[in-house]
């Protein structure tokens, strides 16, 4: 276990070094963390979201409001998750190949960037990697109970994070267990998915009027699920923006290595499957390849936008056969051939690591700068009476609600949860503000409200605040 422990340890250290622990929380993060924080009101939890990541942060959020503590906690926990996910494969594949697969995944800029963030995608990736390892172990050892329990638990974690991703992840496993007539793995797959989805189903009836209505609202929130060719969107966004919606950015990949490895990955996966087939270990490469392709389907063919984090579960699985191919290239054939291929592979990996870490440092620097003003302006909001028992709507209402302790609502957009008429009815009873960026149009309901400007660290206007009159 030394090699996979080393990879997990380096993953934790790298996150702490390269992803600034004081980096402010993003909009989605504030929604998830606010659900369990005793210090502030829970923000609106829309139909597509699931409670898994909220449960992950709950132990820390219950005792501290510190962003640094949250980042460190998630860095260490994600490294432990990577270790456990690779450990699930210890009876299926050589640990050095597993360590290589884990290192390839952990060194992706998007895996480093989201390790310390309260977002579900990385956890789906780790749960999926563990689930496939346990599934293959269960096929090899029919009488063993630990791999069956691990399989059910891993799929339950994935379903808690996002039921739709877990369904696509579990579909190949369900089909393979059915074809092999393996009842216990089949029950473990179904039981894990059902256990993890139970909370989502219960909430669907409690808040949204049932499963069908929640799925309908989720589709509307995502812009209408259906057949879409999003492969180009995924390729254009592999180096950011972190949310490409609408994905109309131009092809301008810097560094170029990010695009090259993404395009080469399918070839590495096919090569890895062929190598493992020749070695009599076809399942060890084919099953993760099938599950990786399956979990990528909704993000490549069913939505019309993209984000680099969406494909993290696919990368975690596809890099297992890719690592098998790389290991085979540098350990077979004559000594001269091995040396030559090792040199080529080493140069390629060095270029890959350089490109990934350059992108990571750029993305972290941009994110830190773009979020730094949100906690900075909190005292200025307090001077306007916007602290504690207050109501915010408009631009950045969710993260600013998190930092000020105000309740955030939206009168338009994907997360609409209040009408303008209801907002006007509530405004006289508590401090209420509409937040706009300079130059934004003012909606009709707020044109008579008092106008104030909030200045950022650079002396420029960050927000234009319209305060509602008090009753």
mmCIF file of N, CA and C in Angstrom, residues 250-338:
data_model
loop_
_atom_site.group_PDB
_atom_site.id
_atom_site.type_symbol
_atom_site.label_atom_id
_atom_site.label_comp_id
_atom_site.label_asym_id
_atom_site.label_seq_id
_atom_site.Cartn_x
_atom_site.Cartn_y
_atom_site.Cartn_z
ATOM 1 N N UNK A 250 -13.891 30.854 -27.493
ATOM 2 C CA UNK A 250 -13.150 30.435 -28.682
ATOM 3 C C UNK A 250 -12.103 29.397 -28.315
ATOM 4 N N UNK A 251 -11.611 28.697 -29.325
ATOM 5 C CA UNK A 251 -10.526 27.743 -29.132
ATOM 6 C C UNK A 251 -9.243 28.528 -28.887
ATOM 7 N N UNK A 252 -8.772 28.509 -27.646
ATOM 8 C CA UNK A 252 -7.571 29.272 -27.320
ATOM 9 C C UNK A 252 -6.856 28.598 -26.164
ATOM 10 N N UNK A 253 -6.507 27.321 -26.352
ATOM 11 C CA UNK A 253 -5.950 26.550 -25.251
ATOM 12 C C UNK A 253 -4.498 26.923 -24.997
ATOM 13 N N UNK A 254 -4.237 27.368 -23.797
ATOM 14 C CA UNK A 254 -2.882 27.682 -23.346
ATOM 15 C C UNK A 254 -2.773 27.149 -21.918
ATOM 16 N N UNK A 255 -1.891 26.220 -21.653
ATOM 17 C CA UNK A 255 -0.967 25.564 -22.580
ATOM 18 C C UNK A 255 -1.649 24.509 -23.440
ATOM 19 N N UNK A 256 -1.024 24.209 -24.569
ATOM 20 C CA UNK A 256 -1.585 23.293 -25.552
ATOM 21 C C UNK A 256 -1.674 21.865 -25.017
ATOM 22 N N UNK A 257 -0.828 21.530 -24.024
ATOM 23 C CA UNK A 257 -0.831 20.159 -23.495
ATOM 24 C C UNK A 257 -2.199 19.736 -22.978
ATOM 25 N N UNK A 258 -2.998 20.704 -22.501
ATOM 26 C CA UNK A 258 -4.314 20.362 -21.966
ATOM 27 C C UNK A 258 -5.207 19.769 -23.042
ATOM 28 N N UNK A 259 -5.150 20.335 -24.233
ATOM 29 C CA UNK A 259 -5.962 19.810 -25.329
ATOM 30 C C UNK A 259 -5.381 18.510 -25.870
ATOM 31 N N UNK A 260 -4.065 18.416 -25.920
ATOM 32 C CA UNK A 260 -3.426 17.226 -26.490
ATOM 33 C C UNK A 260 -3.753 15.988 -25.679
ATOM 34 N N UNK A 261 -3.596 16.063 -24.345
ATOM 35 C CA UNK A 261 -3.833 14.864 -23.529
ATOM 36 C C UNK A 261 -5.300 14.464 -23.585
ATOM 37 N N UNK A 262 -6.193 15.453 -23.676
ATOM 38 C CA UNK A 262 -7.627 15.162 -23.732
ATOM 39 C C UNK A 262 -7.962 14.393 -25.008
ATOM 40 N N UNK A 263 -7.336 14.787 -26.110
ATOM 41 C CA UNK A 263 -7.579 14.112 -27.390
ATOM 42 C C UNK A 263 -6.900 12.747 -27.445
ATOM 43 N N UNK A 264 -5.767 12.583 -26.735
ATOM 44 C CA UNK A 264 -5.066 11.307 -26.728
ATOM 45 C C UNK A 264 -5.688 10.291 -25.771
ATOM 46 N N UNK A 265 -6.465 10.768 -24.808
ATOM 47 C CA UNK A 265 -6.996 9.867 -23.784
ATOM 48 C C UNK A 265 -7.776 8.687 -24.368
ATOM 49 N N UNK A 266 -8.658 8.871 -25.349
ATOM 50 C CA UNK A 266 -9.356 7.700 -25.911
ATOM 51 C C UNK A 266 -8.393 6.658 -26.481
ATOM 52 N N UNK A 267 -7.313 7.107 -27.127
ATOM 53 C CA UNK A 267 -6.337 6.160 -27.676
ATOM 54 C C UNK A 267 -5.618 5.406 -26.558
ATOM 55 N N UNK A 268 -5.284 6.103 -25.482
ATOM 56 C CA UNK A 268 -4.630 5.447 -24.352
ATOM 57 C C UNK A 268 -5.553 4.409 -23.714
ATOM 58 N N UNK A 269 -6.838 4.730 -23.644
ATOM 59 C CA UNK A 269 -7.799 3.798 -23.044
ATOM 60 C C UNK A 269 -7.930 2.548 -23.903
ATOM 61 N N UNK A 270 -8.080 2.721 -25.210
ATOM 62 C CA UNK A 270 -8.193 1.558 -26.112
ATOM 63 C C UNK A 270 -6.934 0.711 -26.035
ATOM 64 N N UNK A 271 -5.774 1.360 -26.042
ATOM 65 C CA UNK A 271 -4.518 0.622 -25.931
ATOM 66 C C UNK A 271 -4.422 -0.142 -24.622
ATOM 67 N N UNK A 272 -4.880 0.467 -23.523
ATOM 68 C CA UNK A 272 -4.857 -0.198 -22.237
ATOM 69 C C UNK A 272 -5.766 -1.410 -22.189
ATOM 70 N N UNK A 273 -6.924 -1.303 -22.814
ATOM 71 C CA UNK A 273 -7.844 -2.448 -22.869
ATOM 72 C C UNK A 273 -7.219 -3.600 -23.650
ATOM 73 N N UNK A 274 -6.573 -3.286 -24.770
ATOM 74 C CA UNK A 274 -5.937 -4.333 -25.577
ATOM 75 C C UNK A 274 -4.785 -4.994 -24.831
ATOM 76 N N UNK A 275 -3.999 -4.192 -24.122
ATOM 77 C CA UNK A 275 -2.884 -4.742 -23.348
ATOM 78 C C UNK A 275 -3.391 -5.666 -22.254
ATOM 79 N N UNK A 276 -4.418 -5.246 -21.544
ATOM 80 C CA UNK A 276 -4.951 -6.075 -20.458
ATOM 81 C C UNK A 276 -5.634 -7.332 -20.997
ATOM 82 N N UNK A 277 -6.195 -7.233 -22.172
ATOM 83 C CA UNK A 277 -6.791 -8.427 -22.784
ATOM 84 C C UNK A 277 -5.713 -9.467 -23.075
ATOM 85 N N UNK A 278 -4.595 -9.015 -23.618
ATOM 86 C CA UNK A 278 -3.507 -9.939 -23.928
ATOM 87 C C UNK A 278 -2.972 -10.581 -22.650
ATOM 88 N N UNK A 279 -3.001 -9.826 -21.534
ATOM 89 C CA UNK A 279 -2.481 -10.348 -20.274
ATOM 90 C C UNK A 279 -3.513 -11.177 -19.518
ATOM 91 N N UNK A 280 -4.702 -11.337 -20.083
ATOM 92 C CA UNK A 280 -5.733 -12.117 -19.416
ATOM 93 C C UNK A 280 -6.464 -11.362 -18.326
ATOM 94 N N UNK A 281 -6.393 -10.026 -18.352
ATOM 95 C CA UNK A 281 -7.071 -9.194 -17.346
ATOM 96 C C UNK A 281 -8.019 -8.218 -18.013
ATOM 97 N N UNK A 282 -8.787 -8.699 -18.962
ATOM 98 C CA UNK A 282 -9.641 -7.808 -19.757
ATOM 99 C C UNK A 282 -10.585 -6.997 -18.874
ATOM 100 N N UNK A 283 -11.197 -7.648 -17.886
ATOM 101 C CA UNK A 283 -12.159 -6.954 -17.041
ATOM 102 C C UNK A 283 -11.565 -5.779 -16.304
ATOM 103 N N UNK A 284 -10.287 -5.890 -15.881
ATOM 104 C CA UNK A 284 -9.647 -4.832 -15.111
ATOM 105 C C UNK A 284 -9.498 -3.546 -15.898
ATOM 106 N N UNK A 285 -9.561 -3.611 -17.226
ATOM 107 C CA UNK A 285 -9.481 -2.413 -18.064
ATOM 108 C C UNK A 285 -10.809 -2.092 -18.719
ATOM 109 N N UNK A 286 -11.541 -3.121 -19.145
ATOM 110 C CA UNK A 286 -12.777 -2.889 -19.891
ATOM 111 C C UNK A 286 -13.883 -2.325 -19.000
ATOM 112 N N UNK A 287 -14.021 -2.836 -17.790
ATOM 113 C CA UNK A 287 -15.110 -2.376 -16.919
ATOM 114 C C UNK A 287 -14.942 -0.902 -16.539
ATOM 115 N N UNK A 288 -13.761 -0.454 -16.085
ATOM 116 C CA UNK A 288 -13.637 0.982 -15.821
ATOM 117 C C UNK A 288 -13.791 1.839 -17.075
ATOM 118 N N UNK A 289 -13.366 1.311 -18.229
ATOM 119 C CA UNK A 289 -13.553 2.066 -19.470
ATOM 120 C C UNK A 289 -15.037 2.232 -19.782
ATOM 121 N N UNK A 290 -15.813 1.155 -19.648
ATOM 122 C CA UNK A 290 -17.249 1.230 -19.916
ATOM 123 C C UNK A 290 -17.950 2.169 -18.931
ATOM 124 N N UNK A 291 -17.593 2.056 -17.649
ATOM 125 C CA UNK A 291 -18.224 2.923 -16.650
ATOM 126 C C UNK A 291 -17.810 4.382 -16.847
ATOM 127 N N UNK A 292 -16.549 4.613 -17.220
ATOM 128 C CA UNK A 292 -16.098 5.971 -17.481
ATOM 129 C C UNK A 292 -16.817 6.596 -18.657
ATOM 130 N N UNK A 293 -16.991 5.822 -19.730
ATOM 131 C CA UNK A 293 -17.728 6.337 -20.885
ATOM 132 C C UNK A 293 -19.187 6.576 -20.534
ATOM 133 N N UNK A 294 -19.773 5.672 -19.751
ATOM 134 C CA UNK A 294 -21.185 5.803 -19.397
ATOM 135 C C UNK A 294 -21.437 7.051 -18.559
ATOM 136 N N UNK A 295 -20.585 7.306 -17.556
ATOM 137 C CA UNK A 295 -20.816 8.450 -16.684
ATOM 138 C C UNK A 295 -20.532 9.765 -17.405
ATOM 139 N N UNK A 296 -19.830 9.718 -18.545
ATOM 140 C CA UNK A 296 -19.583 10.927 -19.327
ATOM 141 C C UNK A 296 -20.737 11.261 -20.265
ATOM 142 N N UNK A 297 -21.600 10.288 -20.537
ATOM 143 C CA UNK A 297 -22.677 10.470 -21.528
ATOM 144 C C UNK A 297 -23.526 11.700 -21.274
ATOM 145 N N UNK A 298 -24.076 11.919 -20.063
ATOM 146 C CA UNK A 298 -24.949 13.084 -19.889
ATOM 147 C C UNK A 298 -24.246 14.410 -20.132
ATOM 148 N N UNK A 299 -22.941 14.462 -19.885
ATOM 149 C CA UNK A 299 -22.223 15.731 -20.037
ATOM 150 C C UNK A 299 -21.669 15.946 -21.438
ATOM 151 N N UNK A 300 -21.700 14.910 -22.246
ATOM 152 C CA UNK A 300 -21.250 15.043 -23.628
ATOM 153 C C UNK A 300 -22.398 15.067 -24.625
ATOM 154 N N UNK A 301 -23.549 14.518 -24.220
ATOM 155 C CA UNK A 301 -24.627 14.357 -25.202
ATOM 156 C C UNK A 301 -26.020 14.774 -24.715
ATOM 157 N N UNK A 302 -26.173 15.211 -23.456
ATOM 158 C CA UNK A 302 -27.522 15.502 -22.961
ATOM 159 C C UNK A 302 -27.709 16.926 -22.446
ATOM 160 N N UNK A 303 -26.660 17.729 -22.355
ATOM 161 C CA UNK A 303 -26.796 19.122 -21.941
ATOM 162 C C UNK A 303 -26.117 20.009 -22.973
ATOM 163 N N UNK A 304 -26.451 21.296 -22.940
ATOM 164 C CA UNK A 304 -25.921 22.200 -23.965
ATOM 165 C C UNK A 304 -24.913 23.196 -23.395
ATOM 166 N N UNK A 305 -24.235 22.820 -22.320
ATOM 167 C CA UNK A 305 -23.155 23.646 -21.775
ATOM 168 C C UNK A 305 -22.138 22.712 -21.136
ATOM 169 N N UNK A 306 -21.098 23.277 -20.553
ATOM 170 C CA UNK A 306 -20.050 22.407 -20.017
ATOM 171 C C UNK A 306 -19.317 23.095 -18.874
ATOM 172 N N UNK A 307 -18.581 22.288 -18.134
ATOM 173 C CA UNK A 307 -17.675 22.775 -17.083
ATOM 174 C C UNK A 307 -16.593 21.721 -16.924
ATOM 175 N N UNK A 308 -15.355 22.119 -16.664
ATOM 176 C CA UNK A 308 -14.274 21.128 -16.556
ATOM 177 C C UNK A 308 -14.534 20.053 -15.501
ATOM 178 N N UNK A 309 -15.231 20.401 -14.422
ATOM 179 C CA UNK A 309 -15.449 19.433 -13.334
ATOM 180 C C UNK A 309 -16.416 18.314 -13.711
ATOM 181 N N UNK A 310 -17.236 18.506 -14.736
ATOM 182 C CA UNK A 310 -18.261 17.526 -15.079
ATOM 183 C C UNK A 310 -17.673 16.161 -15.422
ATOM 184 N N UNK A 311 -16.488 16.143 -16.022
ATOM 185 C CA UNK A 311 -15.910 14.886 -16.489
ATOM 186 C C UNK A 311 -14.934 14.258 -15.500
ATOM 187 N N UNK A 312 -14.847 14.790 -14.288
ATOM 188 C CA UNK A 312 -13.960 14.192 -13.293
ATOM 189 C C UNK A 312 -14.253 12.713 -13.041
ATOM 190 N N UNK A 313 -15.535 12.297 -12.908
ATOM 191 C CA UNK A 313 -15.793 10.861 -12.705
ATOM 192 C C UNK A 313 -15.317 10.004 -13.875
ATOM 193 N N UNK A 314 -15.434 10.526 -15.095
ATOM 194 C CA UNK A 314 -14.955 9.779 -16.256
ATOM 195 C C UNK A 314 -13.436 9.677 -16.244
ATOM 196 N N UNK A 315 -12.744 10.766 -15.932
ATOM 197 C CA UNK A 315 -11.285 10.744 -15.908
ATOM 198 C C UNK A 315 -10.764 9.724 -14.904
ATOM 199 N N UNK A 316 -11.349 9.682 -13.709
ATOM 200 C CA UNK A 316 -10.866 8.772 -12.669
ATOM 201 C C UNK A 316 -10.901 7.327 -13.139
ATOM 202 N N UNK A 317 -11.904 6.954 -13.903
ATOM 203 C CA UNK A 317 -12.050 5.576 -14.368
ATOM 204 C C UNK A 317 -11.244 5.315 -15.638
ATOM 205 N N UNK A 318 -11.250 6.251 -16.560
ATOM 206 C CA UNK A 318 -10.554 6.035 -17.826
ATOM 207 C C UNK A 318 -9.040 6.004 -17.653
ATOM 208 N N UNK A 319 -8.540 6.655 -16.620
ATOM 209 C CA UNK A 319 -7.091 6.667 -16.432
ATOM 210 C C UNK A 319 -6.556 5.346 -15.897
ATOM 211 N N UNK A 320 -7.429 4.443 -15.452
ATOM 212 C CA UNK A 320 -6.960 3.120 -15.038
ATOM 213 C C UNK A 320 -6.434 2.326 -16.236
ATOM 214 N N UNK A 321 -7.213 2.127 -17.314
ATOM 215 C CA UNK A 321 -6.632 1.448 -18.485
ATOM 216 C C UNK A 321 -5.511 2.251 -19.140
ATOM 217 N N UNK A 322 -5.600 3.584 -19.084
ATOM 218 C CA UNK A 322 -4.510 4.390 -19.647
ATOM 219 C C UNK A 322 -3.207 4.122 -18.904
ATOM 220 N N UNK A 323 -3.276 4.000 -17.584
ATOM 221 C CA UNK A 323 -2.075 3.699 -16.803
ATOM 222 C C UNK A 323 -1.549 2.307 -17.119
ATOM 223 N N UNK A 324 -2.448 1.372 -17.391
ATOM 224 C CA UNK A 324 -2.008 0.021 -17.767
ATOM 225 C C UNK A 324 -1.173 0.052 -19.041
ATOM 226 N N UNK A 325 -1.603 0.842 -20.012
ATOM 227 C CA UNK A 325 -0.848 0.951 -21.266
ATOM 228 C C UNK A 325 0.524 1.570 -21.015
ATOM 229 N N UNK A 326 0.576 2.655 -20.236
ATOM 230 C CA UNK A 326 1.854 3.312 -19.970
ATOM 231 C C UNK A 326 2.805 2.375 -19.232
ATOM 232 N N UNK A 327 2.269 1.626 -18.265
ATOM 233 C CA UNK A 327 3.116 0.678 -17.536
ATOM 234 C C UNK A 327 3.648 -0.407 -18.461
ATOM 235 N N UNK A 328 2.825 -0.888 -19.358
ATOM 236 C CA UNK A 328 3.251 -1.926 -20.301
ATOM 237 C C UNK A 328 4.346 -1.410 -21.233
ATOM 238 N N UNK A 329 4.200 -0.178 -21.686
ATOM 239 C CA UNK A 329 5.167 0.391 -22.622
ATOM 240 C C UNK A 329 6.575 0.445 -22.026
ATOM 241 N N UNK A 330 6.671 0.711 -20.744
ATOM 242 C CA UNK A 330 8.001 0.914 -20.143
ATOM 243 C C UNK A 330 8.527 -0.327 -19.424
ATOM 244 N N UNK A 331 7.797 -1.455 -19.496
ATOM 245 C CA UNK A 331 8.259 -2.657 -18.796
ATOM 246 C C UNK A 331 8.360 -3.882 -19.691
ATOM 247 N N UNK A 332 8.075 -3.753 -20.969
ATOM 248 C CA UNK A 332 8.144 -4.911 -21.871
ATOM 249 C C UNK A 332 9.120 -4.638 -23.007
ATOM 250 N N UNK A 333 9.563 -5.710 -23.642
ATOM 251 C CA UNK A 333 10.475 -5.590 -24.773
ATOM 252 C C UNK A 333 11.921 -5.562 -24.343
ATOM 253 N N UNK A 334 12.784 -5.247 -25.280
ATOM 254 C CA UNK A 334 14.222 -5.224 -25.008
ATOM 255 C C UNK A 334 14.582 -4.044 -24.111
ATOM 256 N N UNK A 335 15.777 -4.127 -23.527
ATOM 257 C CA UNK A 335 16.217 -3.042 -22.654
ATOM 258 C C UNK A 335 16.310 -1.723 -23.402
ATOM 259 N N UNK A 336 16.808 -1.794 -24.639
ATOM 260 C CA UNK A 336 16.934 -0.561 -25.433
ATOM 261 C C UNK A 336 15.560 0.049 -25.702
ATOM 262 N N UNK A 337 14.602 -0.821 -26.030
ATOM 263 C CA UNK A 337 13.244 -0.330 -26.301
ATOM 264 C C UNK A 337 12.619 0.267 -25.039
ATOM 265 N N UNK A 338 12.817 -0.384 -23.907
ATOM 266 C CA UNK A 338 12.264 0.113 -22.657
ATOM 267 C C UNK A 338 12.844 1.477 -22.318
#
